[in-house]
Amino acid sequence: MDSARAHDKVLIIDFGSQVTQLIARRVREAGVYCEIAPFQSASAAFDALAPKAVILSGGPCSVTDGGSPRAPDKIFTSGLPILAICYGQQTTAVQLGGAVEGGHAAEFGRADIEIVEPSALFEGLWKTGQSYPVWMSHGDRVTRLPQGFTVKAISANAPFAIASDETRRIYTTMFHPEVVHTPDGAKLIANFVLKIAGLKNDWTMAAFRGEAVKAIRAKVGAGRVLCGLSGGVDSSVAAVLLHEAIGERLTCVFVDHGLLRQGEAQEVVALFRGHYNIPLVHVEAAPVFLRELANVADPETKRKIIGRLFIETFEAEAKKIAADGKGAPEFLAQGTLYPDVIESVSFTGGPSVTIKSHHNVGGLPERMNMKLVEPLRELFKDEVRALGRELGLPDAFVGRHPFPGPGLAIRLPGGVTPEKLEILRKADAVYLDEIRKSGLYDKIWQAFAVLLPVRTVGVMGDGRTYDFVCALRAVTSVDGMTADFFPFDMNVLGRAATRIINEVKGINRVVYDVTSKPPGTIEWE
């Protein structure tokens, strides 16, 4: 990753924890660049990255099982600072001569630790003799520390909640500092990378912007680039960054499949063609998409249809652009983010070929024979938003709630029709309008309406109605990995529901969804 070369780096070795990405998020928040490598390839990643510190993640395995994952031995002899979390603590103990046992009382969820000795890890944060809340998730526990380690904190079921070898700068925790349920966890990780490891906190979006522009110019040269633009955060930021780097040699293709939110297509065209003057091809393809979705109920089938049509439409436009006399585009820009890179390496064993321009619905055909440009592949979502602000994108785009690639098609169970889409668009617009008027939009991670595939009998005035039920959802989240329903004041929900029933013909009942998103699930839709 070219733009990371000049920065101090941290290697995070992933043992399969569902919250490993949060470790990286906390390190990045401290202004330090990091990368994640699965334990199977950690040795090669260590050599290639040349990190100045290493963090070992948690994981679902038991260290006591034969063949369970281990860290490369060379990290322990490298002299680099090490922070080992949960499973990381356990494998560190075993690999350095300690012991781990199962069968003890487990700890899952909130716990309190008591500080028994000072440590550089929590210097300036926690005091000896005091108790602090943390988040535990373990069944096994360390029962004998390696030589040179001392206990720094204990809990009811973890006699070595924090243990460290201060001389070798190896720090281990049984709890998870990366999750928000450990209130001081981010500060603890910042202590490790900034004070203990002494790394420079120069990973900023201002620095990334300049480095990325240079990297794009070096890769593209005098070539042309196509970018699939949806108006979502990822593709919008990628397009503006590419335009800054190569100007008129970028052409954006906006496939308007008719499944967008109210007014969204007009906003995209006005911003990118009107304000930024970026060459933009607006493909109005709604009739084609809606015709094939008319009688399709299964959501995965919908995704596949939308993906296929998107690729076919995009490919057809690419051929037209190649025939414009300015030379065929050699590169395809994707809004791939770092979590996409991590998942493709960890779970599929190779680079992703998914078109990630907020259209997670299709693959890149080999016949297009185009090289990939992925200017955001080093970034997490919050960093993309920060880069967007650095580039001057309006908050209406940068702060927009996440929107699925298949759009309203999967917020509309059953067959997709223009009439049902119009009902859903209007209801969704009213709901978001009330949220904005109440000053809540930026406090909610994602909010949207769903048109349910059921109709109910109701009474409006002196007449009966037989119309659809609309479900409203709003969730809070830090990272999108876990989420909980937003605790609305009932007056806000009441105003939204009343307006929807009065203003949107076709809906006579509104319900609020209080489903939470458990850890480990990927998508809401």
Coordinates of C-alpha atoms in Angstrom, one line a residue:
M1 CA 0.0 0.0 0.0
D2 CA 2.0 2.9 -1.4
S3 CA 0.7 5.7 0.8
A4 CA 1.6 3.9 4.0
R5 CA 5.3 3.5 3.2
A6 CA 6.4 6.7 5.0
H7 CA 4.5 6.0 8.2
D8 CA 5.4 4.0 11.3
K9 CA 3.4 0.8 11.2
V10 CA 1.7 -1.7 13.5
L11 CA 1.0 -5.3 12.5
I12 CA -2.2 -6.8 13.9
I13 CA -2.2 -10.6 13.8
D14 CA -5.8 -11.9 13.5
F15 CA -6.7 -15.1 15.3
G16 CA -10.3 -14.9 14.1
S17 CA -11.9 -12.5 16.5
Q18 CA -15.1 -10.9 15.2
V19 CA -13.8 -7.5 16.5
T20 CA -10.3 -7.6 15.2
Q21 CA -11.1 -4.7 12.9
L22 CA -11.9 -2.6 15.9
I23 CA -8.3 -3.0 17.1
A24 CA -7.2 -1.5 13.8
R25 CA -9.8 1.3 14.1
R26 CA -8.5 2.3 17.6
V27 CA -4.9 2.3 16.3
R28 CA -5.8 4.5 13.4
E29 CA -7.8 6.8 15.7
A30 CA -4.5 7.3 17.6
G31 CA -3.0 8.5 14.3
V32 CA -0.9 5.4 13.6
Y33 CA -1.1 3.3 10.5
C34 CA -1.7 -0.4 10.9
E35 CA -2.5 -3.5 8.9
I36 CA -4.2 -6.8 9.8
A37 CA -2.9 -10.2 8.7
P38 CA -4.4 -13.6 9.4
F39 CA -2.3 -15.7 11.6
Q40 CA -1.6 -18.2 8.7
S41 CA 0.3 -15.5 6.8
A42 CA 1.5 -13.4 9.7
S43 CA 5.2 -14.4 9.3
A44 CA 5.3 -13.1 5.7
A45 CA 3.3 -10.0 6.6
F46 CA 5.8 -9.3 9.5
D47 CA 8.7 -9.4 7.0
A48 CA 6.9 -7.3 4.3
L49 CA 5.5 -4.6 6.6
A50 CA 8.5 -4.1 8.9
P51 CA 6.3 -2.9 11.7
K52 CA 7.5 -1.1 14.8
A53 CA 4.9 -2.8 17.1
V54 CA 2.7 -5.9 17.0
I55 CA -0.8 -6.6 18.4
L56 CA -2.3 -10.1 18.8
S57 CA -6.1 -10.3 18.5
G58 CA -8.6 -12.5 20.3
G59 CA -10.1 -15.5 18.7
P60 CA -12.6 -18.3 19.0
C61 CA -10.2 -21.2 19.4
S62 CA -8.9 -22.8 22.6
V63 CA -5.1 -22.6 23.1
T64 CA -5.4 -26.0 24.8
D65 CA -6.6 -27.7 21.6
G66 CA -4.0 -29.4 19.4
G67 CA -3.3 -27.4 16.2
S68 CA -4.7 -24.2 17.6
P69 CA -3.3 -21.0 16.1
R70 CA 0.0 -19.6 17.2
A71 CA 1.9 -16.4 16.6
P72 CA 5.2 -16.5 14.7
D73 CA 8.0 -17.1 17.2
K74 CA 10.1 -14.3 15.6
I75 CA 7.8 -11.6 16.9
F76 CA 8.7 -12.5 20.4
T77 CA 12.4 -12.4 19.7
S78 CA 12.2 -9.2 17.6
G79 CA 12.4 -6.9 20.6
L80 CA 9.3 -5.0 19.3
P81 CA 6.6 -3.9 21.7
I82 CA 3.7 -6.4 21.8
L83 CA 0.1 -6.1 23.0
A84 CA -1.7 -9.4 23.3
I85 CA -5.5 -9.4 23.7
C86 CA -7.6 -12.4 25.1
Y87 CA -6.6 -15.3 22.9
G88 CA -3.5 -13.3 22.1
Q89 CA -2.6 -13.3 25.9
Q90 CA -3.2 -17.0 26.1
T91 CA -1.0 -18.0 23.1
T92 CA 1.7 -15.6 24.3
A93 CA 1.7 -17.3 27.7
V94 CA 2.0 -20.8 26.2
Q95 CA 4.6 -19.8 23.6
L96 CA 6.8 -18.2 26.3
G97 CA 6.6 -21.0 28.8
G98 CA 3.4 -20.3 30.8
A99 CA 0.2 -22.3 31.0
V100 CA -3.4 -22.0 30.0
E101 CA -6.3 -24.2 31.3
G102 CA -10.0 -24.6 30.5
G103 CA -12.8 -25.6 32.8
H104 CA -12.6 -22.5 35.0
A105 CA -15.4 -20.0 35.5
A106 CA -15.8 -18.1 32.2
E107 CA -16.4 -14.4 31.8
F108 CA -18.6 -13.0 29.0
G109 CA -19.7 -9.4 29.1
R110 CA -19.1 -6.7 31.5
A111 CA -16.6 -7.2 34.3
D112 CA -14.6 -5.1 36.7
I113 CA -10.8 -5.4 37.0
E114 CA -8.8 -4.3 40.0
I115 CA -5.4 -2.7 39.4
V116 CA -2.8 -4.3 41.7
E117 CA 0.5 -2.8 40.2
P118 CA 1.3 0.2 38.0
S119 CA 2.2 -0.4 34.3
A120 CA 3.2 1.7 31.4
L121 CA 0.1 0.3 29.6
F122 CA -2.3 2.3 31.7
E123 CA -0.1 5.0 33.0
G124 CA -2.1 8.2 33.4
L125 CA -5.4 6.2 33.1
W126 CA -5.8 3.8 35.9
K127 CA -4.6 3.9 39.5
T128 CA -3.5 1.1 41.8
G129 CA -6.2 -0.1 44.1
Q130 CA -9.0 1.2 42.0
S131 CA -11.5 -0.9 39.9
Y132 CA -12.5 -0.2 36.3
P133 CA -15.1 -1.6 33.9
V134 CA -14.0 -3.7 31.0
W135 CA -15.5 -6.2 28.5
M136 CA -14.5 -9.9 28.8
S137 CA -15.1 -12.8 26.4
H138 CA -13.2 -15.9 27.5
G139 CA -13.7 -19.5 28.6
D140 CA -10.0 -20.5 29.1
R141 CA -7.6 -18.5 31.3
V142 CA -3.9 -18.2 32.0
T143 CA -2.9 -20.2 35.1
R144 CA 0.9 -19.7 35.0
L145 CA 2.7 -16.7 33.7
P146 CA 6.0 -17.0 31.7
Q147 CA 9.2 -16.0 33.4
G148 CA 9.6 -12.2 33.6
F149 CA 5.8 -11.4 33.7
T150 CA 4.0 -9.9 36.6
V151 CA 0.3 -9.4 37.4
K152 CA -0.9 -5.9 36.9
A153 CA -4.7 -6.4 37.3
I154 CA -7.2 -9.1 38.3
S155 CA -10.9 -9.8 38.0
A156 CA -13.2 -12.3 39.6
N157 CA -12.5 -15.0 37.0
A158 CA -9.2 -13.8 35.5
P159 CA -6.3 -13.8 37.9
F160 CA -4.1 -12.3 35.2
A161 CA -6.5 -9.7 33.7
I162 CA -3.5 -7.7 32.8
A163 CA 0.0 -9.2 32.9
S164 CA 3.2 -7.8 31.4
D165 CA 6.9 -8.1 31.0
E166 CA 7.8 -4.4 31.2
T167 CA 11.5 -5.1 30.4
R168 CA 10.6 -6.8 27.1
R169 CA 7.7 -4.5 26.5
I170 CA 5.2 -7.3 26.2
Y171 CA 1.7 -6.4 27.5
T172 CA -1.2 -8.8 27.7
T173 CA -4.9 -8.3 28.6
M174 CA -7.6 -10.9 29.2
F175 CA -10.3 -8.3 28.3
H176 CA -11.0 -6.5 25.0
P177 CA -9.8 -2.9 25.1
E178 CA -10.9 -2.4 21.4
V179 CA -14.7 -2.5 22.1
V180 CA -16.7 0.5 23.2
H181 CA -17.8 -1.5 26.3
T182 CA -14.3 -1.0 27.7
P183 CA -14.7 2.8 28.4
D184 CA -10.9 3.5 28.5
G185 CA -9.9 0.9 26.0
A186 CA -9.1 3.3 23.1
K187 CA -6.9 5.3 25.5
L188 CA -5.1 2.2 26.6
I189 CA -4.3 1.2 22.9
A190 CA -3.2 4.8 22.3
N191 CA -0.9 4.5 25.3
F192 CA 0.6 1.3 23.8
V193 CA 1.3 2.7 20.3
L194 CA 2.3 6.3 21.2
K195 CA 4.0 6.0 24.6
I196 CA 5.3 2.5 24.8
A197 CA 6.1 1.9 21.1
G198 CA 6.9 5.6 20.6
L199 CA 5.3 5.7 17.1
K200 CA 4.5 8.9 15.2
N201 CA 0.9 9.8 15.0
D202 CA 1.1 11.2 11.5
W203 CA -1.6 9.1 9.8
T204 CA -4.0 11.9 8.9
M205 CA -6.4 12.3 6.0
A206 CA -4.6 15.5 4.9
A207 CA -1.4 13.5 4.6
F208 CA -3.2 10.6 2.9
R209 CA -4.8 12.9 0.3
G210 CA -1.4 14.1 -1.0
E211 CA 0.1 10.7 -0.9
A212 CA -2.8 9.1 -2.6
V213 CA -2.9 11.6 -5.4
K214 CA 0.8 10.9 -6.1
A215 CA 0.2 7.1 -6.1
I216 CA -2.8 7.4 -8.5
R217 CA -0.7 9.5 -10.9
A218 CA 2.1 7.1 -10.8
K219 CA -0.1 4.1 -11.4
V220 CA -2.4 5.6 -14.1
G221 CA 0.2 7.6 -16.0
A222 CA -1.4 9.0 -19.1
G223 CA -4.2 6.4 -19.0
R224 CA -8.0 6.9 -18.6
V225 CA -10.1 5.7 -15.7
L226 CA -13.7 4.6 -15.4
C227 CA -15.4 5.0 -12.1
G228 CA -18.8 3.4 -11.2
L229 CA -20.5 6.2 -9.3
S230 CA -23.6 5.6 -7.1
G231 CA -23.7 8.7 -4.9
G232 CA -22.8 6.7 -1.8
V233 CA -19.9 7.8 0.4
D234 CA -17.3 5.4 -1.0
S235 CA -17.7 6.0 -4.7
S236 CA -18.2 9.8 -4.2
V237 CA -15.0 10.2 -2.3
A238 CA -13.1 7.9 -4.7
A239 CA -14.4 9.9 -7.7
V240 CA -13.4 13.3 -6.3
L241 CA -9.9 12.1 -5.2
L242 CA -9.4 10.6 -8.7
H243 CA -10.5 13.8 -10.4
E244 CA -8.0 15.8 -8.3
A245 CA -5.3 13.4 -9.4
I246 CA -6.0 13.0 -13.2
G247 CA -8.7 15.5 -14.1
E248 CA -10.5 15.0 -17.4
R249 CA -9.0 11.5 -17.8
L250 CA -11.6 10.3 -15.3
T251 CA -15.1 9.4 -16.5
C252 CA -17.8 8.4 -14.0
V253 CA -20.7 6.2 -15.0
F254 CA -23.8 6.6 -12.9
V255 CA -26.2 3.7 -13.5
D256 CA -29.6 4.9 -12.3
H257 CA -31.4 1.7 -11.8
G258 CA -34.6 3.3 -10.4
L259 CA -34.1 1.9 -6.9
L260 CA -32.6 5.0 -5.3
R261 CA -34.0 7.2 -2.6
Q262 CA -36.1 10.3 -3.4
G263 CA -34.2 12.9 -5.3
E264 CA -30.9 11.0 -5.1
A265 CA -30.3 10.7 -8.8
Q266 CA -30.7 14.5 -9.3
E267 CA -28.4 15.2 -6.4
V268 CA -25.7 13.0 -7.8
V269 CA -25.8 14.6 -11.3
A270 CA -25.9 18.1 -9.9
L271 CA -22.9 17.6 -7.6
F272 CA -20.6 15.7 -9.9
R273 CA -21.5 17.2 -13.3
G274 CA -22.6 20.6 -12.1
H275 CA -20.4 21.5 -9.1
Y276 CA -17.2 19.4 -9.7
N277 CA -17.5 19.4 -13.5
I278 CA -16.4 15.7 -13.6
P279 CA -17.2 13.9 -16.8
L280 CA -20.3 12.0 -15.9
V281 CA -22.4 9.5 -18.0
H282 CA -25.9 9.3 -16.5
V283 CA -27.5 6.0 -17.6
E284 CA -31.3 6.0 -17.0
A285 CA -31.8 2.3 -16.8
A286 CA -34.8 2.0 -14.5
P287 CA -37.2 0.4 -17.1
V288 CA -34.8 -2.5 -17.7
F289 CA -34.2 -3.2 -14.0
L290 CA -37.8 -2.9 -13.0
R291 CA -39.0 -5.1 -15.8
E292 CA -36.8 -8.0 -14.6
L293 CA -37.6 -7.4 -10.9
A294 CA -41.4 -7.3 -11.3
N295 CA -42.2 -10.8 -10.1
V296 CA -39.1 -11.6 -8.0
A297 CA -39.6 -12.1 -4.2
D298 CA -36.3 -13.7 -3.1
P299 CA -33.9 -11.0 -1.9
E300 CA -30.7 -13.0 -3.0
T301 CA -32.3 -13.5 -6.5
K302 CA -32.9 -9.7 -6.6
R303 CA -29.3 -9.0 -5.8
K304 CA -28.1 -11.3 -8.5
I305 CA -30.4 -9.8 -11.1
I306 CA -29.4 -6.2 -10.1
G307 CA -25.8 -7.2 -10.2
R308 CA -26.0 -8.8 -13.6
L309 CA -27.9 -5.9 -15.1
F310 CA -25.5 -3.4 -13.5
I311 CA -22.5 -5.1 -15.0
E312 CA -24.1 -5.4 -18.4
T313 CA -25.1 -1.7 -18.4
F314 CA -21.7 -0.6 -17.1
E315 CA -19.9 -2.7 -19.7
A316 CA -22.1 -1.3 -22.5
E317 CA -21.3 2.2 -21.5
A318 CA -17.6 1.4 -21.2
K319 CA -17.6 0.3 -24.9
K320 CA -19.3 3.6 -25.9
I321 CA -16.7 5.6 -24.0
A322 CA -13.9 3.6 -25.6
A323 CA -15.1 4.6 -29.0
D324 CA -15.2 8.4 -28.3
G325 CA -11.8 8.9 -30.0
K326 CA -9.9 9.7 -26.8
G327 CA -8.6 6.2 -26.2
A328 CA -10.0 3.3 -24.4
P329 CA -10.1 3.4 -20.6
E330 CA -7.4 1.1 -19.2
F331 CA -8.4 1.3 -15.5
L332 CA -11.5 0.7 -13.5
A333 CA -11.8 2.5 -10.2
Q334 CA -13.5 0.8 -7.3
G335 CA -14.5 2.1 -3.9
T336 CA -12.9 -0.9 -2.1
L337 CA -12.3 -0.2 1.6
Y338 CA -9.8 -1.9 4.0
P339 CA -12.5 -4.1 5.5
D340 CA -13.1 -5.5 2.0
V341 CA -9.4 -6.2 1.7
I342 CA -9.3 -7.9 5.1
E343 CA -12.3 -10.1 4.3
S344 CA -11.0 -11.1 0.9
V345 CA -7.6 -12.2 2.2
S346 CA -9.0 -13.9 5.3
F347 CA -11.9 -15.7 3.9
T348 CA -11.5 -16.2 0.1
G349 CA -7.8 -16.3 -0.2
G350 CA -7.5 -13.8 -3.0
P351 CA -8.3 -10.3 -4.1
S352 CA -11.9 -9.3 -4.3
V353 CA -13.4 -8.7 -7.7
T354 CA -16.6 -7.3 -6.4
I355 CA -17.5 -3.9 -7.8
K356 CA -17.6 -2.0 -4.5
S357 CA -18.8 1.4 -5.7
H358 CA -21.7 1.0 -3.3
H359 CA -23.1 -1.6 -5.5
N360 CA -22.2 -4.8 -3.7
V361 CA -24.2 -6.8 -6.2
G362 CA -21.9 -8.1 -8.9
G363 CA -18.5 -9.1 -10.1
L364 CA -16.1 -7.6 -12.6
P365 CA -16.1 -9.7 -15.8
E366 CA -12.6 -10.8 -17.0
R367 CA -13.6 -9.9 -20.5
M368 CA -13.5 -6.2 -19.6
N369 CA -9.7 -6.6 -19.3
M370 CA -9.2 -3.5 -17.2
K371 CA -6.7 -2.8 -14.4
L372 CA -8.1 -1.9 -11.0
V373 CA -7.5 1.4 -9.2
E374 CA -8.6 1.3 -5.6
P375 CA -7.6 4.6 -4.0
L376 CA -9.5 3.9 -0.7
R377 CA -8.3 0.4 0.0
E378 CA -6.2 1.5 2.9
L379 CA -9.2 3.2 4.7
F380 CA -12.0 2.4 7.1
K381 CA -15.4 3.9 6.6
D382 CA -14.8 6.7 9.2
E383 CA -11.6 7.6 7.5
V384 CA -13.3 7.8 4.1
R385 CA -15.8 10.3 5.6
A386 CA -12.9 12.3 7.0
L387 CA -11.1 12.2 3.6
G388 CA -14.4 13.4 2.0
R389 CA -14.5 16.4 4.3
E390 CA -10.8 17.0 3.5
L391 CA -11.7 17.0 -0.2
G392 CA -14.5 19.5 0.4
L393 CA -17.5 17.1 -0.3
P394 CA -20.7 18.5 1.3
D395 CA -21.9 16.9 4.5
A396 CA -25.1 15.8 2.7
F397 CA -22.9 13.2 0.9
V398 CA -20.2 12.6 3.5
G399 CA -22.5 12.1 6.4
R400 CA -25.2 10.1 4.5
H401 CA -26.5 7.0 6.2
P402 CA -25.3 3.7 4.6
F403 CA -27.4 2.6 1.7
P404 CA -27.3 -1.0 0.2
G405 CA -26.1 -1.5 -3.3
P406 CA -29.4 -3.1 -4.4
G407 CA -31.2 0.0 -3.1
L408 CA -34.9 0.0 -2.3
A409 CA -35.3 -3.4 -3.9
I410 CA -34.5 -5.2 -0.7
R411 CA -36.4 -2.7 1.4
L412 CA -39.5 -3.7 -0.5
P413 CA -40.1 -7.4 0.1
G414 CA -41.9 -9.2 -2.8
G415 CA -42.0 -8.1 -6.4
V416 CA -40.8 -4.6 -7.3
T417 CA -43.2 -2.3 -9.0
P418 CA -43.0 1.4 -9.8
E419 CA -46.1 2.0 -7.6
K420 CA -44.6 0.3 -4.6
L421 CA -41.3 2.0 -5.1
E422 CA -43.0 5.4 -5.1
I423 CA -44.9 4.6 -1.9
L424 CA -41.7 3.5 -0.2
R425 CA -39.7 6.5 -1.5
K426 CA -42.2 9.0 -0.1
A427 CA -42.5 7.2 3.3
D428 CA -38.7 7.0 3.6
A429 CA -38.3 10.7 2.7
V430 CA -40.9 11.8 5.3
Y431 CA -39.2 9.6 8.0
L432 CA -35.8 11.0 7.3
D433 CA -37.2 14.6 7.2
E434 CA -38.7 14.2 10.7
I435 CA -35.4 12.7 11.9
R436 CA -33.5 15.7 10.5
K437 CA -36.0 18.2 11.9
S438 CA -35.6 16.7 15.4
G439 CA -31.8 17.1 15.1
L440 CA -31.2 13.3 15.3
Y441 CA -29.8 12.4 11.9
D442 CA -26.2 12.5 12.9
K443 CA -26.9 10.6 16.1
I444 CA -28.3 7.6 14.2
W445 CA -26.0 5.3 12.2
Q446 CA -28.7 4.2 9.8
A447 CA -32.5 4.9 9.4
F448 CA -34.9 3.8 6.7
A449 CA -38.4 2.7 5.9
V450 CA -39.5 -0.8 4.7
L451 CA -42.7 -1.5 2.9
L452 CA -43.9 -4.8 4.3
P453 CA -45.6 -7.4 2.0
V454 CA -48.8 -7.3 4.0
R455 CA -51.9 -5.2 3.9
T456 CA -54.2 -4.3 6.7
V457 CA -57.7 -3.0 7.1
G458 CA -57.9 0.4 8.7
V459 CA -60.3 3.3 9.1
M460 CA -59.4 6.8 7.9
G461 CA -62.1 9.4 8.6
D462 CA -65.4 7.7 7.7
G463 CA -64.0 5.2 5.3
R464 CA -62.3 1.9 5.4
T465 CA -58.9 1.4 3.9
Y466 CA -56.9 -1.7 2.8
D467 CA -53.3 -0.6 2.5
F468 CA -49.7 -1.5 3.2
V469 CA -47.9 -1.6 6.5
C470 CA -44.7 0.5 6.7
A471 CA -41.9 -0.5 9.1
L472 CA -39.4 2.1 10.4
R473 CA -35.9 1.2 11.5
A474 CA -33.2 3.3 13.1
V475 CA -30.1 1.9 14.7
T476 CA -27.1 3.2 16.6
S477 CA -23.6 1.9 15.9
V478 CA -20.0 2.9 16.1
D479 CA -18.7 0.6 13.4
G480 CA -21.6 -1.2 11.8
M481 CA -20.4 -4.5 13.3
T482 CA -22.9 -4.4 16.1
A483 CA -25.9 -2.2 16.5
D484 CA -28.9 -1.5 18.7
F485 CA -32.2 0.2 17.9
F486 CA -32.4 3.9 18.5
P487 CA -34.4 4.9 21.6
F488 CA -36.7 7.5 20.0
D489 CA -38.8 9.9 21.9
M490 CA -42.3 8.7 21.1
N491 CA -43.3 12.2 20.0
V492 CA -40.8 11.9 17.1
L493 CA -42.1 8.5 16.0
G494 CA -45.6 9.8 16.4
R495 CA -45.0 12.8 14.1
A496 CA -43.3 10.6 11.5
A497 CA -46.1 8.0 11.6
T498 CA -48.8 10.6 11.4
R499 CA -47.2 12.3 8.4
I500 CA -46.6 9.0 6.6
I501 CA -50.2 8.0 6.9
N502 CA -51.5 11.4 6.0
E503 CA -49.1 12.2 3.1
V504 CA -48.3 8.8 1.6
K505 CA -51.2 7.2 -0.2
G506 CA -51.1 3.4 0.1
I507 CA -50.0 3.1 3.8
N508 CA -52.4 2.9 6.7
R509 CA -50.2 1.5 9.4
V510 CA -46.7 2.3 10.7
V511 CA -44.6 0.1 13.1
Y512 CA -41.2 0.6 14.6
D513 CA -38.6 -2.2 14.4
V514 CA -36.6 -2.7 17.7
T515 CA -34.4 -5.5 16.4
S516 CA -30.8 -5.3 17.5
K517 CA -27.9 -6.4 15.3
P518 CA -25.9 -9.1 17.0
P519 CA -22.1 -9.3 16.7
G520 CA -20.8 -11.1 13.6
T521 CA -23.6 -10.4 11.2
I522 CA -22.6 -8.5 8.1
E523 CA -25.6 -6.7 6.7
W524 CA -28.9 -5.3 7.8
E525 CA -30.7 -5.8 4.5

